[in-house]
Amino acid sequence: MSLATLCQRCALCCDGNLFATVPLHAGEVDAVRRRGLVVLERDAGAALAQPCAALQAQRCTIYDDRPGPCRSYECMLYAALAADEVGLDDALAVVAEARTRLGAVAAALPGDGPPLARARVAAREGHLSPETHALVVRAGEFLERRFRGHTRR
Ligand code: SF4
Ligand code: SF4
């Protein structure tokens, strides 16, 4: 139950903050398309675009039929909670800290889409200030340290 609570209050691995895409197995592509979700064709294979259109109010609306890579993904925070290395309140505090850091980037870069993706565009276009860059690094390092990994998407 606490694992579900954590993910329902987090959703960072579905809302575009951790991943730009989720790779799909070849046999999953048609089913994902039938659900009206955006599938990107890449050299490395088909992938589900993020933020995921199946995510509504922090919940996966196709949870029982979600693609295999979604099913198998566990971030480091999830794994730590599952192993009782951290309690739910502390895990939720980590999510809140991540949201605070991402929110600081978003406030500095108004617009649509995940804040770190906005920052990549701003950097490419040459208008990422040193102050905002520092916020991006602060948020990115926190996500890397506390969320990414354990299993890979
Ligand atoms: S990033 Fe981790 S804690 Fe957050 S929803 Fe995904 S698996 Fe759950
Ligand atoms: S299908 Fe569900 S679990 Fe997979 S990325 Fe979308 S919202 Fe997340």
CSV table of N, CA and C and ligand atoms in Angstrom, one decimal:
chain,number,residue,atom,x,y,z
A,1,MET,N,0.8,-1.2,0.0
A,1,MET,CA,0.0,0.0,0.0
A,1,MET,C,0.9,1.3,0.0
A,2,SER,N,1.9,1.3,0.8
A,2,SER,CA,2.7,2.5,0.9
A,2,SER,C,3.5,2.7,-0.4
A,3,LEU,N,3.8,1.6,-1.2
A,3,LEU,CA,4.5,1.7,-2.4
A,3,LEU,C,3.5,2.4,-3.4
A,4,ALA,N,2.2,2.0,-3.4
A,4,ALA,CA,1.3,2.6,-4.3
A,4,ALA,C,1.1,4.1,-3.9
A,5,THR,N,1.0,4.4,-2.6
A,5,THR,CA,0.9,5.7,-2.2
A,5,THR,C,2.0,6.6,-2.7
A,6,LEU,N,3.2,6.1,-2.5
A,6,LEU,CA,4.4,6.8,-3.0
A,6,LEU,C,4.3,7.2,-4.5
A,7,CYS,N,4.0,6.2,-5.3
A,7,CYS,CA,3.9,6.4,-6.8
A,7,CYS,C,2.8,7.3,-7.1
A,8,GLN,N,1.6,7.2,-6.4
A,8,GLN,CA,0.5,8.1,-6.8
A,8,GLN,C,0.8,9.5,-6.4
A,9,ARG,N,1.7,9.7,-5.5
A,9,ARG,CA,2.0,11.1,-5.1
A,9,ARG,C,3.3,11.6,-5.8
A,10,CYS,N,3.8,10.8,-6.6
A,10,CYS,CA,5.1,11.1,-7.3
A,10,CYS,C,4.9,11.3,-8.8
A,11,ALA,N,4.8,10.2,-9.5
A,11,ALA,CA,4.6,10.2,-10.9
A,11,ALA,C,5.7,10.8,-11.7
A,12,LEU,N,6.9,11.0,-11.1
A,12,LEU,CA,8.0,11.6,-11.9
A,12,LEU,C,8.5,10.7,-13.0
A,13,CYS,N,8.2,9.4,-13.0
A,13,CYS,CA,8.7,8.6,-14.1
A,13,CYS,C,7.7,8.5,-15.2
A,14,CYS,N,6.6,9.2,-15.1
A,14,CYS,CA,5.5,9.2,-16.1
A,14,CYS,C,5.2,10.6,-16.6
A,15,ASP,N,5.7,11.6,-16.0
A,15,ASP,CA,5.3,13.0,-16.3
A,15,ASP,C,6.3,13.7,-17.1
A,16,GLY,N,7.4,13.0,-17.6
A,16,GLY,CA,8.4,13.6,-18.4
A,16,GLY,C,9.5,14.2,-17.6
A,17,ASN,N,9.5,14.2,-16.3
A,17,ASN,CA,10.6,14.7,-15.5
A,17,ASN,C,11.8,13.8,-15.5
A,18,LEU,N,11.6,12.5,-15.4
A,18,LEU,CA,12.7,11.6,-15.4
A,18,LEU,C,13.0,11.1,-16.8
A,19,PHE,N,12.1,10.9,-17.6
A,19,PHE,CA,12.3,10.3,-18.9
A,19,PHE,C,11.6,11.1,-20.0
A,20,ALA,N,12.2,11.2,-21.2
A,20,ALA,CA,11.6,11.8,-22.3
A,20,ALA,C,10.7,10.8,-23.1
A,21,THR,N,11.1,9.5,-23.0
A,21,THR,CA,10.3,8.4,-23.7
A,21,THR,C,10.4,7.2,-22.8
A,22,VAL,N,9.5,6.3,-23.1
A,22,VAL,CA,9.6,4.9,-22.5
A,22,VAL,C,9.6,3.9,-23.6
A,23,PRO,N,10.7,3.1,-23.7
A,23,PRO,CA,10.8,2.2,-24.8
A,23,PRO,C,9.7,1.1,-24.8
A,24,LEU,N,9.2,0.7,-26.0
A,24,LEU,CA,8.1,-0.2,-26.0
A,24,LEU,C,8.6,-1.5,-26.7
A,25,HIS,N,8.1,-2.7,-26.2
A,25,HIS,CA,8.4,-3.9,-26.9
A,25,HIS,C,7.6,-3.9,-28.2
A,26,ALA,N,8.1,-4.6,-29.3
A,26,ALA,CA,7.5,-4.5,-30.6
A,26,ALA,C,6.0,-4.9,-30.5
A,27,GLY,N,5.7,-5.9,-29.7
A,27,GLY,CA,4.3,-6.5,-29.6
A,27,GLY,C,3.4,-5.5,-28.8
A,28,GLU,N,3.9,-4.5,-28.2
A,28,GLU,CA,3.0,-3.6,-27.4
A,28,GLU,C,2.6,-2.3,-28.2
A,29,VAL,N,3.2,-2.1,-29.4
A,29,VAL,CA,3.0,-0.8,-30.1
A,29,VAL,C,1.6,-0.6,-30.5
A,30,ASP,N,1.0,-1.7,-31.1
A,30,ASP,CA,-0.4,-1.5,-31.6
A,30,ASP,C,-1.4,-1.2,-30.5
A,31,ALA,N,-1.2,-2.0,-29.4
A,31,ALA,CA,-2.1,-1.8,-28.3
A,31,ALA,C,-2.0,-0.4,-27.7
A,32,VAL,N,-0.8,0.1,-27.6
A,32,VAL,CA,-0.6,1.4,-27.1
A,32,VAL,C,-1.2,2.5,-28.0
A,33,ARG,N,-1.0,2.3,-29.3
A,33,ARG,CA,-1.6,3.2,-30.3
A,33,ARG,C,-3.2,3.2,-30.2
A,34,ARG,N,-3.7,2.0,-30.1
A,34,ARG,CA,-5.2,1.9,-30.0
A,34,ARG,C,-5.7,2.7,-28.8
A,35,ARG,N,-4.9,2.8,-27.8
A,35,ARG,CA,-5.4,3.6,-26.6
A,35,ARG,C,-5.2,5.1,-26.9
A,36,GLY,N,-4.7,5.5,-28.0
A,36,GLY,CA,-4.6,6.9,-28.4
A,36,GLY,C,-3.4,7.5,-27.8
A,37,LEU,N,-2.4,6.7,-27.3
A,37,LEU,CA,-1.2,7.3,-26.8
A,37,LEU,C,-0.2,7.5,-28.0
A,38,VAL,N,0.7,8.5,-27.8
A,38,VAL,CA,1.7,8.8,-28.8
A,38,VAL,C,2.9,7.9,-28.8
A,39,VAL,N,3.1,7.2,-30.0
A,39,VAL,CA,4.2,6.3,-30.1
A,39,VAL,C,5.2,7.0,-31.0
A,40,LEU,N,6.5,7.1,-30.6
A,40,LEU,CA,7.5,7.7,-31.4
A,40,LEU,C,8.3,6.6,-32.0
A,41,GLU,N,8.6,6.7,-33.3
A,41,GLU,CA,9.5,5.7,-34.0
A,41,GLU,C,10.9,6.2,-34.0
A,42,ARG,N,11.8,5.5,-33.4
A,42,ARG,CA,13.2,6.0,-33.3
A,42,ARG,C,14.1,4.9,-33.8
A,43,ASP,N,15.4,5.2,-34.1
A,43,ASP,CA,16.3,4.2,-34.6
A,43,ASP,C,16.4,3.0,-33.6
A,44,ALA,N,16.3,3.4,-32.3
A,44,ALA,CA,16.4,2.3,-31.3
A,44,ALA,C,15.1,1.6,-31.1
A,45,GLY,N,14.1,1.9,-31.8
A,45,GLY,CA,12.8,1.2,-31.6
A,45,GLY,C,11.7,2.1,-31.2
A,46,ALA,N,10.5,1.6,-31.1
A,46,ALA,CA,9.3,2.4,-30.8
A,46,ALA,C,9.4,2.8,-29.3
A,47,ALA,N,8.8,4.0,-29.0
A,47,ALA,CA,8.8,4.5,-27.6
A,47,ALA,C,7.6,5.3,-27.3
A,48,LEU,N,7.1,5.2,-26.1
A,48,LEU,CA,5.9,6.0,-25.7
A,48,LEU,C,6.4,7.4,-25.3
A,49,ALA,N,5.7,8.4,-25.9
A,49,ALA,CA,6.1,9.8,-25.6
A,49,ALA,C,5.8,10.1,-24.1
A,50,GLN,N,6.6,10.9,-23.5
A,50,GLN,CA,6.4,11.4,-22.2
A,50,GLN,C,6.3,13.0,-22.2
A,51,PRO,N,5.6,13.7,-21.4
A,51,PRO,CA,4.7,13.1,-20.4
A,51,PRO,C,3.6,12.2,-21.0
A,52,CYS,N,3.3,11.1,-20.3
A,52,CYS,CA,2.5,10.1,-20.8
A,52,CYS,C,1.0,10.6,-20.7
A,53,ALA,N,0.3,10.4,-21.9
A,53,ALA,CA,-1.1,10.8,-22.0
A,53,ALA,C,-2.0,9.9,-21.1
A,54,ALA,N,-1.5,8.8,-20.7
A,54,ALA,CA,-2.3,7.9,-19.9
A,54,ALA,C,-2.2,8.3,-18.4
A,55,LEU,N,-1.4,9.3,-18.1
A,55,LEU,CA,-1.3,9.8,-16.7
A,55,LEU,C,-2.4,10.9,-16.5
A,56,GLN,N,-3.3,10.6,-15.6
A,56,GLN,CA,-4.3,11.6,-15.3
A,56,GLN,C,-4.4,11.7,-13.8
A,57,ALA,N,-4.3,12.9,-13.3
A,57,ALA,CA,-4.4,13.2,-11.8
A,57,ALA,C,-3.4,12.3,-11.1
A,58,GLN,N,-2.2,12.2,-11.6
A,58,GLN,CA,-1.1,11.4,-11.0
A,58,GLN,C,-1.3,9.9,-11.0
A,59,ARG,N,-2.3,9.4,-11.8
A,59,ARG,CA,-2.6,8.0,-11.8
A,59,ARG,C,-2.5,7.5,-13.2
A,60,CYS,N,-1.9,6.3,-13.4
A,60,CYS,CA,-1.9,5.6,-14.7
A,60,CYS,C,-3.3,5.1,-15.0
A,61,THR,N,-3.9,5.6,-16.0
A,61,THR,CA,-5.3,5.2,-16.4
A,61,THR,C,-5.3,3.8,-17.1
A,62,ILE,N,-4.2,3.3,-17.5
A,62,ILE,CA,-4.1,2.0,-18.1
A,62,ILE,C,-3.3,1.0,-17.3
A,63,TYR,N,-3.3,1.2,-16.0
A,63,TYR,CA,-2.4,0.5,-15.1
A,63,TYR,C,-2.3,-1.0,-15.3
A,64,ASP,N,-3.5,-1.6,-15.4
A,64,ASP,CA,-3.5,-3.1,-15.6
A,64,ASP,C,-2.9,-3.5,-16.9
A,65,ASP,N,-2.9,-2.6,-17.9
A,65,ASP,CA,-2.4,-3.0,-19.2
A,65,ASP,C,-1.2,-2.2,-19.6
A,66,ARG,N,-0.5,-1.6,-18.6
A,66,ARG,CA,0.6,-0.7,-19.0
A,66,ARG,C,1.7,-1.5,-19.6
A,67,PRO,N,2.5,-0.9,-20.5
A,67,PRO,CA,3.6,-1.6,-21.2
A,67,PRO,C,4.6,-2.2,-20.2
A,68,GLY,N,5.3,-3.3,-20.7
A,68,GLY,CA,6.2,-4.0,-19.9
A,68,GLY,C,7.3,-3.1,-19.2
A,69,PRO,N,7.9,-2.2,-19.9
A,69,PRO,CA,8.9,-1.4,-19.3
A,69,PRO,C,8.4,-0.5,-18.1
A,70,CYS,N,7.1,-0.1,-18.2
A,70,CYS,CA,6.5,0.6,-17.1
A,70,CYS,C,6.3,-0.4,-15.9
A,71,ARG,N,5.9,-1.6,-16.3
A,71,ARG,CA,5.7,-2.6,-15.3
A,71,ARG,C,6.9,-3.0,-14.5
A,72,SER,N,8.0,-3.0,-15.2
A,72,SER,CA,9.3,-3.5,-14.5
A,72,SER,C,10.1,-2.3,-13.9
A,73,TYR,N,9.7,-1.1,-14.2
A,73,TYR,CA,10.5,0.0,-13.7
A,73,TYR,C,10.4,0.2,-12.2
A,74,GLU,N,11.5,0.3,-11.5
A,74,GLU,CA,11.5,0.8,-10.1
A,74,GLU,C,12.6,1.8,-9.9
A,75,CYS,N,12.3,2.9,-9.5
A,75,CYS,CA,13.3,3.9,-9.2
A,75,CYS,C,14.0,3.6,-7.9
A,76,MET,N,15.1,4.3,-7.6
A,76,MET,CA,15.9,4.0,-6.4
A,76,MET,C,15.1,4.3,-5.1
A,77,LEU,N,14.2,5.3,-5.2
A,77,LEU,CA,13.4,5.6,-4.0
A,77,LEU,C,12.4,4.5,-3.8
A,78,TYR,N,11.8,4.0,-4.8
A,78,TYR,CA,10.8,2.9,-4.7
A,78,TYR,C,11.5,1.7,-4.1
A,79,ALA,N,12.7,1.4,-4.7
A,79,ALA,CA,13.4,0.2,-4.2
A,79,ALA,C,13.7,0.4,-2.7
A,80,ALA,N,14.1,1.6,-2.3
A,80,ALA,CA,14.5,1.8,-0.9
A,80,ALA,C,13.3,1.7,0.0
A,81,LEU,N,12.1,2.1,-0.4
A,81,LEU,CA,10.9,2.0,0.4
A,81,LEU,C,10.5,0.5,0.4
A,82,ALA,N,10.6,-0.2,-0.7
A,82,ALA,CA,10.3,-1.6,-0.8
A,82,ALA,C,11.1,-2.4,0.2
A,83,ALA,N,12.4,-2.0,0.4
A,83,ALA,CA,13.3,-2.7,1.2
A,83,ALA,C,13.3,-2.2,2.6
A,84,ASP,N,12.4,-1.3,2.9
A,84,ASP,CA,12.3,-0.8,4.3
A,84,ASP,C,13.6,0.0,4.7
A,85,GLU,N,14.3,0.5,3.7
A,85,GLU,CA,15.4,1.3,4.0
A,85,GLU,C,15.0,2.8,4.3
A,86,VAL,N,13.8,3.1,3.9
A,86,VAL,CA,13.3,4.4,4.1
A,86,VAL,C,11.8,4.2,4.4
A,87,GLY,N,11.2,5.1,5.3
A,87,GLY,CA,9.8,5.0,5.5
A,87,GLY,C,9.0,5.9,4.5
A,88,LEU,N,7.7,5.7,4.5
A,88,LEU,CA,6.9,6.4,3.6
A,88,LEU,C,7.0,7.9,3.7
A,89,ASP,N,6.9,8.4,5.0
A,89,ASP,CA,7.0,9.9,5.2
A,89,ASP,C,8.3,10.4,4.6
A,90,ASP,N,9.4,9.7,4.9
A,90,ASP,CA,10.7,10.2,4.4
A,90,ASP,C,10.7,10.2,2.8
A,91,ALA,N,10.1,9.1,2.3
A,91,ALA,CA,10.1,9.0,0.8
A,91,ALA,C,9.3,10.1,0.2
A,92,LEU,N,8.2,10.4,0.8
A,92,LEU,CA,7.3,11.5,0.3
A,92,LEU,C,8.0,12.8,0.5
A,93,ALA,N,8.9,13.0,1.5
A,93,ALA,CA,9.7,14.2,1.6
A,93,ALA,C,10.7,14.3,0.5
A,94,VAL,N,11.2,13.2,0.1
A,94,VAL,CA,12.2,13.2,-1.1
A,94,VAL,C,11.4,13.7,-2.3
A,95,VAL,N,10.2,13.1,-2.5
A,95,VAL,CA,9.4,13.6,-3.7
A,95,VAL,C,9.1,15.1,-3.6
A,96,ALA,N,8.8,15.5,-2.4
A,96,ALA,CA,8.5,17.0,-2.3
A,96,ALA,C,9.7,17.8,-2.6
A,97,GLU,N,10.9,17.4,-2.1
A,97,GLU,CA,12.1,18.1,-2.4
A,97,GLU,C,12.4,18.1,-3.9
A,98,ALA,N,12.2,17.0,-4.6
A,98,ALA,CA,12.3,17.0,-6.0
A,98,ALA,C,11.4,18.0,-6.7
A,99,ARG,N,10.1,18.0,-6.3
A,99,ARG,CA,9.2,18.9,-6.9
A,99,ARG,C,9.5,20.4,-6.6
A,100,THR,N,10.1,20.6,-5.4
A,100,THR,CA,10.5,22.0,-5.1
A,100,THR,C,11.6,22.4,-6.0
A,101,ARG,N,12.6,21.5,-6.3
A,101,ARG,CA,13.7,21.9,-7.1
A,101,ARG,C,13.3,22.0,-8.6
A,102,LEU,N,12.4,21.1,-9.0
A,102,LEU,CA,11.9,21.3,-10.4
A,102,LEU,C,11.0,22.5,-10.5
A,103,GLY,N,10.3,22.8,-9.4
A,103,GLY,CA,9.5,24.0,-9.5
A,103,GLY,C,10.3,25.3,-9.6
A,104,ALA,N,11.5,25.3,-9.0
A,104,ALA,CA,12.3,26.5,-9.1
A,104,ALA,C,12.8,26.7,-10.5
A,105,VAL,N,13.1,25.5,-11.2
A,105,VAL,CA,13.5,25.6,-12.6
A,105,VAL,C,12.3,26.1,-13.4
A,106,ALA,N,11.1,25.6,-13.2
A,106,ALA,CA,9.9,26.0,-13.9
A,106,ALA,C,9.6,27.5,-13.8
A,107,ALA,N,9.8,28.0,-12.5
A,107,ALA,CA,9.5,29.4,-12.3
A,107,ALA,C,10.5,30.3,-13.1
A,108,ALA,N,11.7,29.8,-13.3
A,108,ALA,CA,12.7,30.6,-14.0
A,108,ALA,C,12.6,30.4,-15.5
A,109,LEU,N,11.8,29.4,-15.9
A,109,LEU,CA,11.7,29.2,-17.4
A,109,LEU,C,10.2,29.0,-17.7
A,110,PRO,N,9.4,30.0,-17.6
A,110,PRO,CA,8.0,29.8,-17.9
A,110,PRO,C,7.7,29.2,-19.2
A,111,GLY,N,6.7,28.4,-19.3
A,111,GLY,CA,6.4,27.7,-20.6
A,111,GLY,C,5.7,26.4,-20.3
A,112,ASP,N,5.6,25.6,-21.3
A,112,ASP,CA,4.9,24.3,-21.1
A,112,ASP,C,6.0,23.2,-21.1
A,113,GLY,N,5.6,22.1,-20.6
A,113,GLY,CA,6.4,20.9,-20.6
A,113,GLY,C,7.3,20.8,-19.3
A,114,PRO,N,7.9,19.6,-19.2
A,114,PRO,CA,8.7,19.3,-18.0
A,114,PRO,C,9.9,20.4,-17.9
A,115,PRO,N,10.2,20.9,-16.7
A,115,PRO,CA,11.1,21.9,-16.5
A,115,PRO,C,12.5,21.6,-17.1
A,116,LEU,N,13.0,20.4,-16.9
A,116,LEU,CA,14.4,20.1,-17.4
A,116,LEU,C,14.4,20.1,-18.9
A,117,ALA,N,13.3,19.7,-19.5
A,117,ALA,CA,13.2,19.7,-21.0
A,117,ALA,C,13.2,21.1,-21.5
A,118,ARG,N,12.5,22.0,-20.8
A,118,ARG,CA,12.5,23.4,-21.1
A,118,ARG,C,13.9,24.0,-21.0
A,119,ALA,N,14.6,23.5,-20.0
A,119,ALA,CA,16.0,24.0,-19.8
A,119,ALA,C,16.9,23.6,-20.9
A,120,ARG,N,16.7,22.3,-21.4
A,120,ARG,CA,17.6,21.9,-22.5
A,120,ARG,C,17.3,22.7,-23.8
A,121,VAL,N,16.1,23.1,-24.0
A,121,VAL,CA,15.8,23.9,-25.2
A,121,VAL,C,16.4,25.3,-25.0
A,122,ALA,N,16.3,25.8,-23.8
A,122,ALA,CA,16.8,27.2,-23.5
A,122,ALA,C,18.4,27.1,-23.7
A,123,ALA,N,19.0,26.1,-23.2
A,123,ALA,CA,20.5,25.9,-23.4
A,123,ALA,C,20.8,25.9,-24.8
A,124,ARG,N,20.1,25.1,-25.6
A,124,ARG,CA,20.4,25.0,-27.1
A,124,ARG,C,20.2,26.3,-27.7
A,125,GLU,N,19.2,27.1,-27.3
A,125,GLU,CA,19.0,28.4,-27.9
A,125,GLU,C,19.8,29.5,-27.3
A,126,GLY,N,20.7,29.1,-26.4
A,126,GLY,CA,21.6,30.1,-25.8
A,126,GLY,C,21.1,31.1,-24.9
A,127,HIS,N,19.9,30.8,-24.3
A,127,HIS,CA,19.4,31.8,-23.3
A,127,HIS,C,19.1,31.2,-21.9
A,128,LEU,N,20.0,30.3,-21.5
A,128,LEU,CA,19.9,29.8,-20.1
A,128,LEU,C,20.9,30.6,-19.3
A,129,SER,N,20.4,31.3,-18.3
A,129,SER,CA,21.3,32.2,-17.5
A,129,SER,C,22.1,31.3,-16.6
A,130,PRO,N,23.2,31.8,-16.1
A,130,PRO,CA,24.0,31.0,-15.1
A,130,PRO,C,23.2,30.7,-13.8
A,131,GLU,N,22.3,31.6,-13.4
A,131,GLU,CA,21.5,31.3,-12.2
A,131,GLU,C,20.5,30.2,-12.5
A,132,THR,N,19.9,30.2,-13.7
A,132,THR,CA,18.9,29.1,-14.0
A,132,THR,C,19.7,27.8,-14.2
A,133,HIS,N,20.9,27.9,-14.8
A,133,HIS,CA,21.7,26.7,-15.0
A,133,HIS,C,22.0,26.1,-13.7
A,134,ALA,N,22.3,26.9,-12.7
A,134,ALA,CA,22.6,26.3,-11.3
A,134,ALA,C,21.3,25.6,-10.8
A,135,LEU,N,20.2,26.2,-11.0
A,135,LEU,CA,18.9,25.5,-10.5
A,135,LEU,C,18.7,24.2,-11.3
A,136,VAL,N,19.0,24.2,-12.6
A,136,VAL,CA,18.9,23.0,-13.4
A,136,VAL,C,19.8,21.9,-12.8
A,137,VAL,N,21.0,22.2,-12.6
A,137,VAL,CA,22.0,21.3,-12.0
A,137,VAL,C,21.5,20.7,-10.7
A,138,ARG,N,21.0,21.6,-9.8
A,138,ARG,CA,20.6,21.2,-8.5
A,138,ARG,C,19.4,20.2,-8.6
A,139,ALA,N,18.5,20.5,-9.5
A,139,ALA,CA,17.3,19.6,-9.7
A,139,ALA,C,17.8,18.3,-10.4
A,140,GLY,N,18.6,18.4,-11.4
A,140,GLY,CA,19.0,17.2,-12.1
A,140,GLY,C,19.8,16.3,-11.3
A,141,GLU,N,20.7,16.8,-10.5
A,141,GLU,CA,21.6,15.9,-9.6
A,141,GLU,C,20.7,15.2,-8.6
A,142,PHE,N,19.7,15.9,-8.1
A,142,PHE,CA,18.8,15.3,-7.1
A,142,PHE,C,18.0,14.1,-7.7
A,143,LEU,N,17.5,14.4,-8.9
A,143,LEU,CA,16.8,13.3,-9.6
A,143,LEU,C,17.7,12.1,-9.8
A,144,GLU,N,18.9,12.4,-10.3
A,144,GLU,CA,19.8,11.3,-10.6
A,144,GLU,C,20.2,10.5,-9.3
A,145,ARG,N,20.4,11.2,-8.2
A,145,ARG,CA,20.8,10.6,-7.0
A,145,ARG,C,19.7,9.8,-6.3
A,146,ARG,N,18.4,10.3,-6.4
A,146,ARG,CA,17.4,9.7,-5.6
A,146,ARG,C,16.4,8.9,-6.4
A,147,PHE,N,16.3,9.1,-7.7
A,147,PHE,CA,15.2,8.4,-8.5
A,147,PHE,C,15.7,7.5,-9.6
A,148,ARG,N,16.6,8.0,-10.5
A,148,ARG,CA,16.9,7.2,-11.7
A,148,ARG,C,17.6,5.9,-11.3
A,149,GLY,N,17.6,5.0,-12.2
A,149,GLY,CA,18.4,3.8,-11.9
A,149,GLY,C,17.6,2.7,-11.1
A,150,HIS,N,18.3,1.9,-10.5
A,150,HIS,CA,17.8,0.6,-9.9
A,150,HIS,C,17.4,-0.3,-11.0
A,151,THR,N,16.3,-0.1,-11.7
A,151,THR,CA,16.0,-0.8,-13.0
A,151,THR,C,16.0,0.3,-14.0
A,152,ARG,N,16.3,0.0,-15.3
A,152,ARG,CA,16.3,1.0,-16.3
A,152,ARG,C,15.1,0.9,-17.1
A,153,ARG,N,14.7,2.1,-17.7
A,153,ARG,CA,13.6,2.0,-18.7
A,153,ARG,C,14.3,2.1,-20.0
B,1,SF4,S1,9.7,7.8,-9.9
B,1,SF4,FE1,9.7,6.1,-8.5
B,1,SF4,S2,8.4,6.7,-6.8
B,1,SF4,FE2,8.0,8.1,-8.5
B,1,SF4,S3,6.2,7.1,-9.6
B,1,SF4,FE3,8.1,6.3,-10.5
B,1,SF4,S4,8.6,4.4,-9.5
B,1,SF4,FE4,7.2,5.5,-8.2
B,2,SF4,S1,1.5,3.9,-19.4
B,2,SF4,FE1,1.1,4.4,-17.2
B,2,SF4,S2,3.0,3.6,-16.1
B,2,SF4,FE2,3.5,3.8,-18.3
B,2,SF4,S3,4.4,5.9,-18.5
B,2,SF4,FE3,2.2,6.0,-19.0
B,2,SF4,S4,1.2,6.6,-17.0
B,2,SF4,FE4,3.3,5.8,-16.6
